[in-house]
Short mmCIF file of C-alpha atoms and ligand atoms in Angstrom, two decimals:
data_model
loop_
_atom_site.label_atom_id
_atom_site.label_comp_id
_atom_site.label_asym_id
_atom_site.label_seq_id
_atom_site.Cartn_x
_atom_site.Cartn_y
_atom_site.Cartn_z
CA UNK E 400 0.02 -0.03 -0.07
CA UNK E 401 1.20 3.42 -0.88
CA UNK E 402 2.71 5.33 1.86
CA UNK E 403 0.77 8.34 0.99
CA UNK E 404 -2.98 6.68 1.06
CA UNK E 405 -5.12 8.85 2.68
CA UNK E 406 -2.55 11.11 4.01
CA UNK E 407 -4.08 14.48 4.19
CA UNK E 408 -2.12 16.93 2.17
CA UNK E 409 -2.29 20.85 1.78
CA UNK E 410 -0.31 21.53 -1.31
CA UNK E 411 0.19 25.18 -2.12
CA UNK E 412 1.32 26.45 -5.51
CA UNK E 413 -1.23 23.57 -6.87
CA UNK E 414 -2.21 25.32 -10.04
CA UNK E 415 1.43 26.06 -11.29
CA UNK E 416 3.76 23.99 -13.71
CA UNK E 417 5.38 21.80 -11.06
CA UNK E 418 2.28 21.61 -8.38
CA UNK E 419 -0.08 20.38 -10.96
CA UNK E 420 2.07 17.35 -11.59
CA UNK E 421 2.70 17.24 -7.87
CA UNK E 422 -1.12 17.02 -7.51
CA UNK E 423 -1.65 14.33 -10.29
CA UNK E 424 0.94 11.85 -8.53
CA UNK E 425 -0.09 12.46 -5.09
CA UNK E 426 -4.24 11.60 -6.35
CA UNK E 427 -2.41 8.58 -7.70
CA UNK E 428 -0.87 7.66 -4.61
CA UNK E 429 -4.46 7.57 -3.03
CA UNK E 430 -3.88 10.90 -0.94
CA UNK E 431 -6.61 13.38 0.36
CA UNK E 432 -5.64 16.82 -1.24
CA UNK E 433 -6.13 20.43 -0.35
CA UNK E 434 -5.08 22.26 -3.46
CA UNK E 435 -4.28 25.90 -2.81
CA UNK E 436 -3.78 28.72 -5.32
CA UNK E 437 -5.19 32.05 -5.88
CA UNK E 438 -7.16 31.77 -9.03
CA UNK E 439 -10.77 30.04 -8.70
CA UNK E 440 -10.52 29.57 -12.27
CA UNK E 441 -7.02 27.59 -12.48
CA UNK E 442 -8.14 25.41 -9.44
CA UNK E 443 -11.63 24.70 -11.24
CA UNK E 444 -9.60 23.51 -14.37
CA UNK E 445 -7.21 21.63 -12.23
CA UNK E 446 -10.14 19.74 -10.19
CA UNK E 447 -11.58 18.93 -13.61
CA UNK E 448 -8.47 17.63 -15.13
CA UNK E 449 -7.96 15.50 -12.10
CA UNK E 450 -11.43 14.15 -11.67
CA UNK E 451 -12.08 11.91 -8.52
CA UNK E 452 -13.20 12.76 -5.16
CA UNK E 453 -11.08 13.30 -2.05
CA UNK E 454 -10.48 16.64 -3.38
CA UNK E 455 -10.88 20.23 -2.06
CA UNK E 456 -9.84 23.23 -3.88
CA UNK E 457 -9.05 25.99 -1.98
CA UNK E 458 -8.93 29.70 -3.24
CA UNK E 459 -6.64 31.22 -1.11
CA UNK E 460 -3.90 34.00 -1.10
CA UNK E 461 -1.12 32.58 1.31
CA UNK E 462 -0.08 35.97 1.85
CA UNK E 463 -3.04 36.86 3.76
CA UNK E 464 -4.04 35.95 7.31
CA UNK E 465 -7.45 34.97 6.16
CA UNK E 466 -6.21 33.23 3.17
CA UNK E 467 -3.92 30.98 5.67
CA UNK E 468 -6.99 30.80 8.07
CA UNK E 469 -9.50 29.39 5.33
CA UNK E 470 -6.86 26.90 4.07
CA UNK E 471 -6.77 25.10 7.79
CA UNK E 472 -10.52 25.32 7.99
CA UNK E 473 -11.43 23.54 4.74
CA UNK E 474 -8.86 21.07 5.49
CA UNK E 475 -10.88 20.34 8.80
CA UNK E 476 -14.22 20.36 7.19
CA UNK E 477 -13.27 18.17 4.00
CA UNK E 478 -10.69 15.86 5.88
CA UNK E 479 -10.95 16.64 9.81
CA UNK E 480 -7.43 17.90 9.49
CA UNK E 481 -3.80 17.58 7.63
CA UNK E 482 -0.96 15.47 8.02
CA UNK E 483 1.60 17.01 5.30
CA UNK E 484 2.25 20.61 4.34
CA UNK E 485 3.77 21.14 0.75
CA UNK E 486 4.85 24.74 0.39
CA UNK E 487 5.21 24.90 -3.46
CA UNK E 488 3.96 28.33 -4.16
CA UNK E 489 6.54 30.91 -5.16
CA UNK E 490 7.31 33.94 -7.40
CA UNK E 491 10.11 34.84 -9.19
CA UNK E 492 12.01 37.89 -10.95
CA UNK E 493 14.82 38.03 -13.64
CA UNK E 494 16.24 41.32 -12.95
CA UNK E 495 18.97 43.51 -12.14
CA UNK E 496 18.53 44.28 -8.12
CA UNK E 497 19.17 47.77 -8.61
CA UNK E 498 16.16 48.03 -10.50
CA UNK E 499 13.85 45.95 -8.51
CA UNK E 500 10.88 48.00 -6.71
CA UNK E 501 10.81 47.68 -2.98
CA UNK E 502 7.16 46.49 -3.13
CA UNK E 503 8.34 43.97 -5.45
CA UNK E 504 11.25 42.74 -3.10
CA UNK E 505 8.45 42.50 -0.13
CA UNK E 506 6.06 40.74 -2.47
CA UNK E 507 8.70 37.98 -3.28
CA UNK E 508 9.36 37.58 0.41
CA UNK E 509 6.27 37.62 1.56
CA UNK E 510 5.21 34.85 -1.07
CA UNK E 511 8.06 32.64 -1.19
CA UNK E 512 9.31 33.22 2.57
CA UNK E 513 7.05 34.78 4.90
CA UNK E 514 3.84 33.19 4.01
CA UNK E 515 5.09 29.51 4.01
CA UNK E 516 6.78 30.06 7.55
CA UNK E 517 3.32 31.50 8.91
CA UNK E 518 1.13 28.52 7.20
CA UNK E 519 3.52 26.30 8.66
CA UNK E 520 3.48 27.58 11.93
CA UNK E 521 -0.50 27.71 11.42
CA UNK E 522 -0.44 23.78 11.02
CA UNK E 523 2.14 22.75 13.50
CA UNK E 524 -0.05 22.77 16.53
CA UNK E 525 -2.55 20.10 15.28
CA UNK E 526 0.60 18.27 14.06
CA UNK E 527 2.41 18.24 17.23
CA UNK E 528 -0.90 17.29 19.10
CA UNK E 529 -1.38 14.44 16.93
CA UNK E 530 1.99 13.19 16.73
CA UNK E 531 2.36 12.98 13.16
CA UNK E 532 3.45 15.27 10.59
CA UNK E 533 5.27 16.55 7.47
CA UNK E 534 6.56 19.92 6.25
CA UNK E 535 7.83 19.93 2.74
CA UNK E 536 9.55 22.96 1.41
CA UNK E 537 10.34 23.55 -2.09
CA UNK E 538 13.49 25.35 -2.56
CA UNK E 539 15.87 25.83 -5.35
CA UNK E 540 19.49 25.57 -6.40
CA UNK E 541 19.41 29.16 -6.30
CA UNK E 542 18.81 28.62 -2.48
CA UNK E 543 22.28 27.31 -2.33
CA UNK E 544 23.97 29.27 -5.19
CA UNK E 545 23.45 33.23 -5.28
CA UNK E 546 22.65 33.80 -8.82
CA UNK E 547 23.17 36.96 -10.61
CA UNK E 548 19.99 38.78 -12.06
CA UNK E 549 17.62 36.45 -9.38
CA UNK E 550 19.19 38.24 -6.47
CA UNK E 551 16.08 38.74 -4.55
CA UNK E 552 14.50 35.13 -5.20
CA UNK E 553 17.99 33.44 -4.41
CA UNK E 554 17.83 35.33 -1.16
CA UNK E 555 14.29 34.24 -0.48
CA UNK E 556 15.17 30.55 -1.49
CA UNK E 557 18.47 30.78 1.05
CA UNK E 558 15.97 31.78 3.79
CA UNK E 559 13.60 28.72 3.16
CA UNK E 560 16.65 26.23 2.99
CA UNK E 561 17.64 27.90 6.54
CA UNK E 562 14.28 28.13 7.81
CA UNK E 563 13.70 24.26 6.75
CA UNK E 564 17.41 23.03 8.30
CA UNK E 565 16.40 25.12 11.73
CA UNK E 566 13.01 23.89 11.93
CA UNK E 567 14.29 20.06 11.42
CA UNK E 568 16.54 20.44 14.25
CA UNK E 569 13.90 22.38 16.80
CA UNK E 570 11.32 19.33 15.85
CA UNK E 571 14.10 16.30 16.04
CA UNK E 572 12.79 15.35 19.22
CA UNK E 573 9.02 15.19 17.80
CA UNK E 574 7.20 13.20 15.43
CA UNK E 575 7.44 15.92 12.87
CA UNK E 576 9.31 15.66 9.72
CA UNK E 577 10.73 18.37 7.69
CA UNK E 578 11.95 18.40 3.74
CA UNK E 579 13.62 20.76 1.76
CA UNK E 580 13.96 20.15 -1.83
CA UNK E 581 15.57 22.05 -4.36
CA UNK E 582 15.11 21.83 -7.89
CA UNK E 583 17.16 23.17 -10.79
CA UNK E 584 15.38 25.30 -13.49
CA UNK E 585 12.35 23.83 -14.91
CA UNK E 586 10.07 24.42 -17.64
CA UNK E 587 7.27 26.28 -16.19
CA UNK E 588 5.53 29.93 -16.57
CA UNK E 589 7.52 30.78 -13.89
CA UNK E 590 10.47 31.75 -16.14
CA UNK E 591 9.50 34.49 -18.33
CA UNK E 592 10.45 34.37 -22.16
CA UNK E 593 13.49 36.29 -21.63
CA UNK E 594 14.81 33.71 -19.17
CA UNK E 595 14.11 31.01 -21.53
CA UNK E 596 16.21 32.94 -24.26
CA UNK E 597 19.11 33.48 -21.49
CA UNK E 598 18.97 29.90 -20.65
CA UNK E 599 19.46 28.73 -24.09
CA UNK E 600 22.26 30.84 -24.61
CA UNK E 601 24.27 29.82 -21.14
CA UNK E 602 23.15 26.16 -21.75
CA UNK E 603 21.32 26.15 -18.25
CA UNK E 604 19.96 22.83 -17.88
CA UNK E 605 15.84 23.07 -17.56
CA UNK E 606 13.94 19.66 -16.51
CA UNK E 607 10.46 18.75 -17.22
CA UNK E 608 7.58 19.64 -14.32
CA UNK E 609 6.57 16.07 -14.52
CA UNK E 610 9.96 15.10 -13.73
CA UNK E 611 10.72 17.20 -11.08
CA UNK E 612 7.18 16.41 -9.48
CA UNK E 613 8.12 12.88 -9.57
CA UNK E 614 11.30 13.45 -7.49
CA UNK E 615 9.56 15.81 -4.98
CA UNK E 616 7.02 13.30 -4.21
CA UNK E 617 9.64 10.56 -4.01
CA UNK E 618 11.33 12.96 -1.19
CA UNK E 619 7.75 13.51 0.21
CA UNK E 620 7.57 9.47 0.41
CA UNK E 621 11.09 8.79 1.93
CA UNK E 622 10.92 11.79 4.41
CA UNK E 623 14.16 13.26 3.23
CA UNK E 624 15.86 15.86 4.98
CA UNK E 625 17.48 17.55 2.10
CA UNK E 626 17.53 16.81 -1.49
CA UNK E 627 19.17 19.04 -4.58
CA UNK E 628 17.80 17.74 -7.78
CA UNK E 629 20.08 17.31 -11.08
CA UNK E 630 23.64 16.64 -11.79
CA UNK E 631 26.13 18.45 -11.98
CA UNK E 632 23.83 21.06 -10.05
CA UNK E 633 23.38 19.11 -6.94
CA UNK E 634 27.80 18.93 -7.07
CA UNK E 635 27.83 22.51 -7.60
CA UNK E 636 25.85 23.27 -4.51
CA UNK E 637 28.61 21.46 -2.39
CA UNK E 638 31.57 23.20 -4.33
CA UNK E 639 30.09 26.70 -3.77
CA UNK E 640 29.62 25.98 0.08
CA UNK E 641 33.20 24.97 0.25
CA UNK E 642 34.85 27.22 -2.51
CA UNK E 643 32.44 30.31 -3.26
CA UNK E 644 35.61 32.54 -4.84
CA UNK E 645 35.89 29.33 -7.40
CA UNK E 646 32.13 29.73 -8.46
CA UNK E 647 32.24 33.59 -8.40
CA UNK E 648 35.08 33.18 -11.23
CA UNK E 649 33.30 30.24 -13.13
CA UNK E 650 30.33 32.21 -13.36
CA UNK E 651 31.36 35.65 -14.43
CA UNK E 652 31.30 34.86 -18.01
CA UNK E 653 27.67 33.20 -17.76
CA UNK E 654 26.44 36.27 -15.72
CA UNK E 655 27.73 38.82 -18.33
CA UNK E 656 26.16 36.63 -21.11
CA UNK E 657 23.09 36.60 -19.18
CA UNK E 658 22.70 40.46 -18.48
CA UNK E 659 21.68 41.58 -22.22
CA UNK E 660 18.36 39.33 -21.80
CA UNK E 661 17.07 41.59 -18.84
CA UNK E 662 14.40 43.61 -19.79
N1 NAP Y 648 10.06 27.15 -12.48
C1 NAP Y 648 11.39 26.70 -12.12
O1 NAP Y 648 12.45 27.05 -12.88
C2 NAP Y 648 11.80 26.25 -10.63
C3 NAP Y 648 13.04 25.96 -10.28
C4 NAP Y 648 13.47 25.82 -8.88
C5 NAP Y 648 12.39 26.04 -8.00
N2 NAP Y 648 11.13 26.47 -8.31
C6 NAP Y 648 10.27 26.53 -7.48
O2 NAP Y 648 9.05 25.51 -7.83
C7 NAP Y 648 7.88 26.19 -7.11
C8 NAP Y 648 6.79 26.14 -8.14
O3 NAP Y 648 6.97 26.57 -9.14
P1 NAP Y 648 6.34 26.67 -10.65
O4 NAP Y 648 7.91 26.59 -11.63
O5 NAP Y 648 5.66 25.45 -10.80
O6 NAP Y 648 5.65 28.03 -10.56
P2 NAP Y 648 4.34 28.37 -11.17
O7 NAP Y 648 4.05 27.61 -12.53
O8 NAP Y 648 4.86 29.61 -11.58
O9 NAP Y 648 3.02 28.14 -10.04
C9 NAP Y 648 3.32 29.12 -9.19
C10 NAP Y 648 2.16 28.87 -8.22
O10 NAP Y 648 2.39 29.45 -7.02
C11 NAP Y 648 0.72 30.08 -6.75
N3 NAP Y 648 1.16 31.33 -6.16
C12 NAP Y 648 1.65 32.38 -6.36
N4 NAP Y 648 1.41 33.21 -5.35
C13 NAP Y 648 0.67 32.64 -4.47
C14 NAP Y 648 0.07 33.58 -3.10
N5 NAP Y 648 0.09 34.65 -2.77
N6 NAP Y 648 -1.16 32.51 -2.64
C15 NAP Y 648 -1.39 31.44 -3.16
N7 NAP Y 648 -0.78 30.78 -4.25
C16 NAP Y 648 0.17 31.48 -5.03
C17 NAP Y 648 0.37 30.13 -8.01
O11 NAP Y 648 -1.18 30.13 -8.21
P3 NAP Y 648 -1.89 31.38 -8.43
O12 NAP Y 648 -1.22 32.38 -9.49
O13 NAP Y 648 -3.33 31.26 -8.93
O14 NAP Y 648 -2.25 32.36 -6.88
C18 NAP Y 648 0.80 28.68 -8.86
O15 NAP Y 648 -0.19 27.85 -8.62
C19 NAP Y 648 8.26 27.45 -6.74
O16 NAP Y 648 8.42 27.66 -5.20
C20 NAP Y 648 9.69 27.53 -7.20
O17 NAP Y 648 10.48 28.76 -6.66
C21 NAP Y 648 10.79 26.54 -9.86
#
């Protein structure tokens, strides 16, 4: 029997490129799903595509306290609670940091860091009480290697990696597991046309969302602590941690080439 059968899972970013594929796989595993996104239309389309029961679509903005309350309320109403939270929702900019607005820096941090932390805090008391729970944070290679022209996004993913590590250690004596899983670039709408052009020129590897979703679900099942997807990116993560000066030099040409695609 699948380890995820009848597990009650909150999936944020469910209507996105990666999230939609994760939802499909979780459904095939027999999970009970709370699918979260802001757009009602996109959620309806996803629900129609998936079919079946055991799905509750929750139209909610995770950066909003009422939105987060709605998510837990709907999960309790539909399934009596929740066992797993997968924080997938995220936003990104490909821009020179100097040109980014203060509002946008705040929005990226609210969506990619603060809201997932607050949602995690919201579900933890119940998970601790039922002595069962799993928090899964979707990060990025950019959360270990600071990338030029993705400065704010990179910084937000560094924060999520730190949050995952610290929380995992804080909860070590409880039944709650924490997973951080970091894909490399993925072919989804998160990336603008300019990013696709840039990625082609600098030969950045880009994975299919279906393959990435499969790896993420595998990490959920195995309750991995940390997982970095793709080779050689997973190796560069290690090298950058030990010898960042080497990576500064190695990426200089790439950063220069990427600059001309900035809008
Ligand atoms: N694509 C890549 O190259 C790549 C690489 C590494 C890591 N990742 C990470 O993978 C995750 C998923 O990315 P993706 O490529 O699937 O992105 P995507 O296709 O753009 O989907 C983003 C999802 O987040 C939701 N979302 C955004 N803001 C929200 C908010 N305030 N409240 C609720 N939902 C919100 C969107 O739904 P609504 O717009 O309807 O709200 C959508 O479902 C992100 O955390 C991203 O950082 C992506």
